C-alpha positions as a printed Julia matrix, in Angstrom:
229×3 Matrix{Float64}:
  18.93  67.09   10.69
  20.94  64.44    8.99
  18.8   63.02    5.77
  18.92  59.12    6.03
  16.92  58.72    3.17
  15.81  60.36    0.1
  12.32  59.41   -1.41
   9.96  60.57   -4.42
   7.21  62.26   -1.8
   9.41  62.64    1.62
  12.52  62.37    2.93
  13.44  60.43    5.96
  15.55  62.66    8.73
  17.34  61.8    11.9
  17.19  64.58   14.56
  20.77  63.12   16.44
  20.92  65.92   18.96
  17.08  64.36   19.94
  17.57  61.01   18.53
  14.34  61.54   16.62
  13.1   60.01   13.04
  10.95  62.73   11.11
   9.49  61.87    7.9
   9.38  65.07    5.84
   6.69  65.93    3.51
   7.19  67.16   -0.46
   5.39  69.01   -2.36
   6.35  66.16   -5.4
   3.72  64.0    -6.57
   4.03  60.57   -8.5
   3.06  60.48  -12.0
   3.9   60.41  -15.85
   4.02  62.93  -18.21
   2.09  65.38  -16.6
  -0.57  63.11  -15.02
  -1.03  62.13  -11.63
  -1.26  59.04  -10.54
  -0.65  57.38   -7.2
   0.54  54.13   -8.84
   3.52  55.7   -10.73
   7.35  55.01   -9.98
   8.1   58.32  -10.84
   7.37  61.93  -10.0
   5.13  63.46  -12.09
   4.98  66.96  -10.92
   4.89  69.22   -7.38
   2.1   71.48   -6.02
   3.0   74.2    -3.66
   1.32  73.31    0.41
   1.2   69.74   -0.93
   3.63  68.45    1.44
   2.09  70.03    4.5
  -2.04  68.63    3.14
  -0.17  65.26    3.07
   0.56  65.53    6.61
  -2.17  66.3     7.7
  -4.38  63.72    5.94
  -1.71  61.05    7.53
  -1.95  62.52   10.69
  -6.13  62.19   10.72
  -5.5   58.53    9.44
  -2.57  56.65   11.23
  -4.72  58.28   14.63
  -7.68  57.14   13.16
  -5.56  53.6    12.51
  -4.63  53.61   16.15
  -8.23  54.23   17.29
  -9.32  51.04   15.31
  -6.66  49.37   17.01
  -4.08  48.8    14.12
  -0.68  50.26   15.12
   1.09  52.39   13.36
   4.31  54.59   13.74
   2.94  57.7    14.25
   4.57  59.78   17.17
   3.45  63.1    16.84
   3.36  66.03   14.14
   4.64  69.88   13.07
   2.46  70.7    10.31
   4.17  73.91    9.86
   7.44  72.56    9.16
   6.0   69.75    7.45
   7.51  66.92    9.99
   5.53  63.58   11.13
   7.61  62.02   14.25
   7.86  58.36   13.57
   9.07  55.27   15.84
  13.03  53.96   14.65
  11.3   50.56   12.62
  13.24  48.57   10.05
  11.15  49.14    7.34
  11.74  46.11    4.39
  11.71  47.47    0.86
   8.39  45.78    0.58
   4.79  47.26   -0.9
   1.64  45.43    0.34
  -1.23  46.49   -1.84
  -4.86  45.47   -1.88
  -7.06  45.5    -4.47
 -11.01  45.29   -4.82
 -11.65  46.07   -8.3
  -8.72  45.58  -11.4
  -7.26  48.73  -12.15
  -3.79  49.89  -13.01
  -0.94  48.33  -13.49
  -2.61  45.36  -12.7
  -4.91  45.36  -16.02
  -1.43  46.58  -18.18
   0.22  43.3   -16.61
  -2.77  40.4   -17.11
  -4.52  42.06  -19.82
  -7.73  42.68  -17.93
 -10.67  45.29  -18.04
 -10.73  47.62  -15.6
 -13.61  47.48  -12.58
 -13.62  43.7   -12.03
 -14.44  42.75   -8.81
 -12.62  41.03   -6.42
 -14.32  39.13   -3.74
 -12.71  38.56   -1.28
  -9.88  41.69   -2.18
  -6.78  40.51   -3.98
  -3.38  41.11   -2.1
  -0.36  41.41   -3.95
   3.36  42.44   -2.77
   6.05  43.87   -4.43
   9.6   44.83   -4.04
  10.21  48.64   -3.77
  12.69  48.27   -6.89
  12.4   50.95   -9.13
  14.45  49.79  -12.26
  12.67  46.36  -11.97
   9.55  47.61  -11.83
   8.37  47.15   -8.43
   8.36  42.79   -9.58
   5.68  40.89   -7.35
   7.5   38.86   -4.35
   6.52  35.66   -2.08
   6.96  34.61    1.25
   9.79  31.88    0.67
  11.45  34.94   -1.19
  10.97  37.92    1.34
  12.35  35.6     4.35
  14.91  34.22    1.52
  16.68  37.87    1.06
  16.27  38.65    4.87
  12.96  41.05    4.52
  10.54  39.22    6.84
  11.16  36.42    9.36
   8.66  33.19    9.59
   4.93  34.54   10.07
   5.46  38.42    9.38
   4.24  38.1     5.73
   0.73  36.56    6.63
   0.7   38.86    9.4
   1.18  42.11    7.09
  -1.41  41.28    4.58
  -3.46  40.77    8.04
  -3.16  44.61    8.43
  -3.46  45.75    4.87
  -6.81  44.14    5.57
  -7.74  45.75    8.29
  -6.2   48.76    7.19
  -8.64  48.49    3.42
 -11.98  48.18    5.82
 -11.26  51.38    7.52
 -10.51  53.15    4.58
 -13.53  52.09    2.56
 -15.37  53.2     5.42
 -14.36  56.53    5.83
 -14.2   57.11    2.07
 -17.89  55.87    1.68
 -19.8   58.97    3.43
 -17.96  61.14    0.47
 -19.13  59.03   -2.8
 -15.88  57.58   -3.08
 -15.25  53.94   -3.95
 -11.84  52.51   -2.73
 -10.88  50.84   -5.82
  -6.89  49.45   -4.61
  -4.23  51.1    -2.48
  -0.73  50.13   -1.25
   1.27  50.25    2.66
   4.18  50.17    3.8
   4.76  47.98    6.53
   7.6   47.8     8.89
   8.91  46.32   12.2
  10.16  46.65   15.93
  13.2   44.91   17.83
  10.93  42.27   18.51
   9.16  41.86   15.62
   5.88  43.58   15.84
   4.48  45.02   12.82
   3.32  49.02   12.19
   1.98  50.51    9.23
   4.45  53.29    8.37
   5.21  56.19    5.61
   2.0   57.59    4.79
  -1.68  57.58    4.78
  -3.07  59.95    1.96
  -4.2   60.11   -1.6
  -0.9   59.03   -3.09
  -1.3   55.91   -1.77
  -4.61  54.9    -2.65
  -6.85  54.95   -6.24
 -10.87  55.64   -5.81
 -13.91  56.14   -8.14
 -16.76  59.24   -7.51
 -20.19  58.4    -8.2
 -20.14  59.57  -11.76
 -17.55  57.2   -12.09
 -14.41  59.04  -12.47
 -11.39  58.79  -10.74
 -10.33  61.96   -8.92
  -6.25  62.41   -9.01
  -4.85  62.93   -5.42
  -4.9   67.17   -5.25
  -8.84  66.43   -5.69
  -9.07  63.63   -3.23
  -7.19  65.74   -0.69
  -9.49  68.71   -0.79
 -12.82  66.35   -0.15
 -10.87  64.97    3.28
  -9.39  68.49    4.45
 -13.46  69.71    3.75
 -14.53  66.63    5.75
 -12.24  66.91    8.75
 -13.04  70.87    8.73
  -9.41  71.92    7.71
């Protein structure tokens, strides 16, 4: 398969014989100095079968997504070889992240204590920009470079809502607390919108009830448990 794109957690491959997109899952995980952390620009560390646990806790979501009646870009699986079949989207370098409590990067940036609540949740997005540290964009800006057209940016954070109330609610029956988490959001020929890349612990942050917050290997072993894996 040709590799159209390299990322920290998966690569992005082009079956041409098939004409096929395949997202392929790592066994890297995002963190800092030994830690992991689902908010980091960096890769912090790999764990052997993480790749394949990834893709399998995306595969549960986006078809749980689907069910719920948000659409994603989820075609079909190979757990074995670690490949999610995807629809051909153009996918903007953009983040959309929601937040219900501070946490994060967004306490470093504003000087706040973590666990505030938001009510209603906070949306923020960001441009996937690595050496600028992933800076917050607006509309005017994201239809300004050519990212979104007229309507697409309300219409995203529409999702990352709907997307944030059927994660809490699966999360809930397992004493976890979905404290923020980011998507990646992209679009068809004629402009309708998916939620695309992944749906797992790297993308999310969540407190137990003793009030910890479990890194993503953790996190992934309650969900396998609970979907019998």
């Amino acid at each position: 398969m040709k590799t159209l794109y390299s990322g920290k957690t998966k690569n992005v491959l082009l079956d041409e014989e098939k004409g096929i997109v395949n997202l392929f899952f790592k066994d890297d995980m995002t963190g800092e100095n030994g830690v992991f952390d689902p908010g980091s620009n960096s890769v912090g560390g790999s764990v052997a079968g993480k790749g394949k646990i990834g893709l399998k806790i995306s595969k549960y979501f986006f078809e749980l997504m689907e069910k719920n009646g948000i659409p994603t870009h989820y075609l079909g699986s190979d757990v074995e070889q670690g490949l999610m079949q995807v629809r051909q989207l153009t996918v903007p370098k953009l983040e959309f992240v929601l937040r219900y409590f501070t946490a994060g990067s967004m306490c470093r940036r504003f000087t706040l204590e973590e666990g505030i609540v938001f009510d209603p949740p906070y949306t923020e997005v960001t441009l996937k920009d690595d050496i600028q540290g992933d800076p917050l964009i607006s509309e005017r800006i994201c239809i300004m470079k050519g990212l979104l057209s007229e309507g697409q940016y309300d219409e995203a954070l529409d999702i990352l809502v709907r997307v944030g109330e059927v994660l809490k609610k699966e999360l809930a029956p397992m004493g976890l607390t979905l404290l923020d988490f980011k998507i990646e959001i992209g679009y068809d020929e004629n402009g309708k919108m998916y939620v695309v890349d992944e749906i797992t612990p790297d993308i999310w942050r969540v407190r137990d009830e003793n009030g910890n917050i479990p890194n993503q290997i953790d996190c992934a072993k309650m969900l396998l448990e609970k979907m019998g894996q």
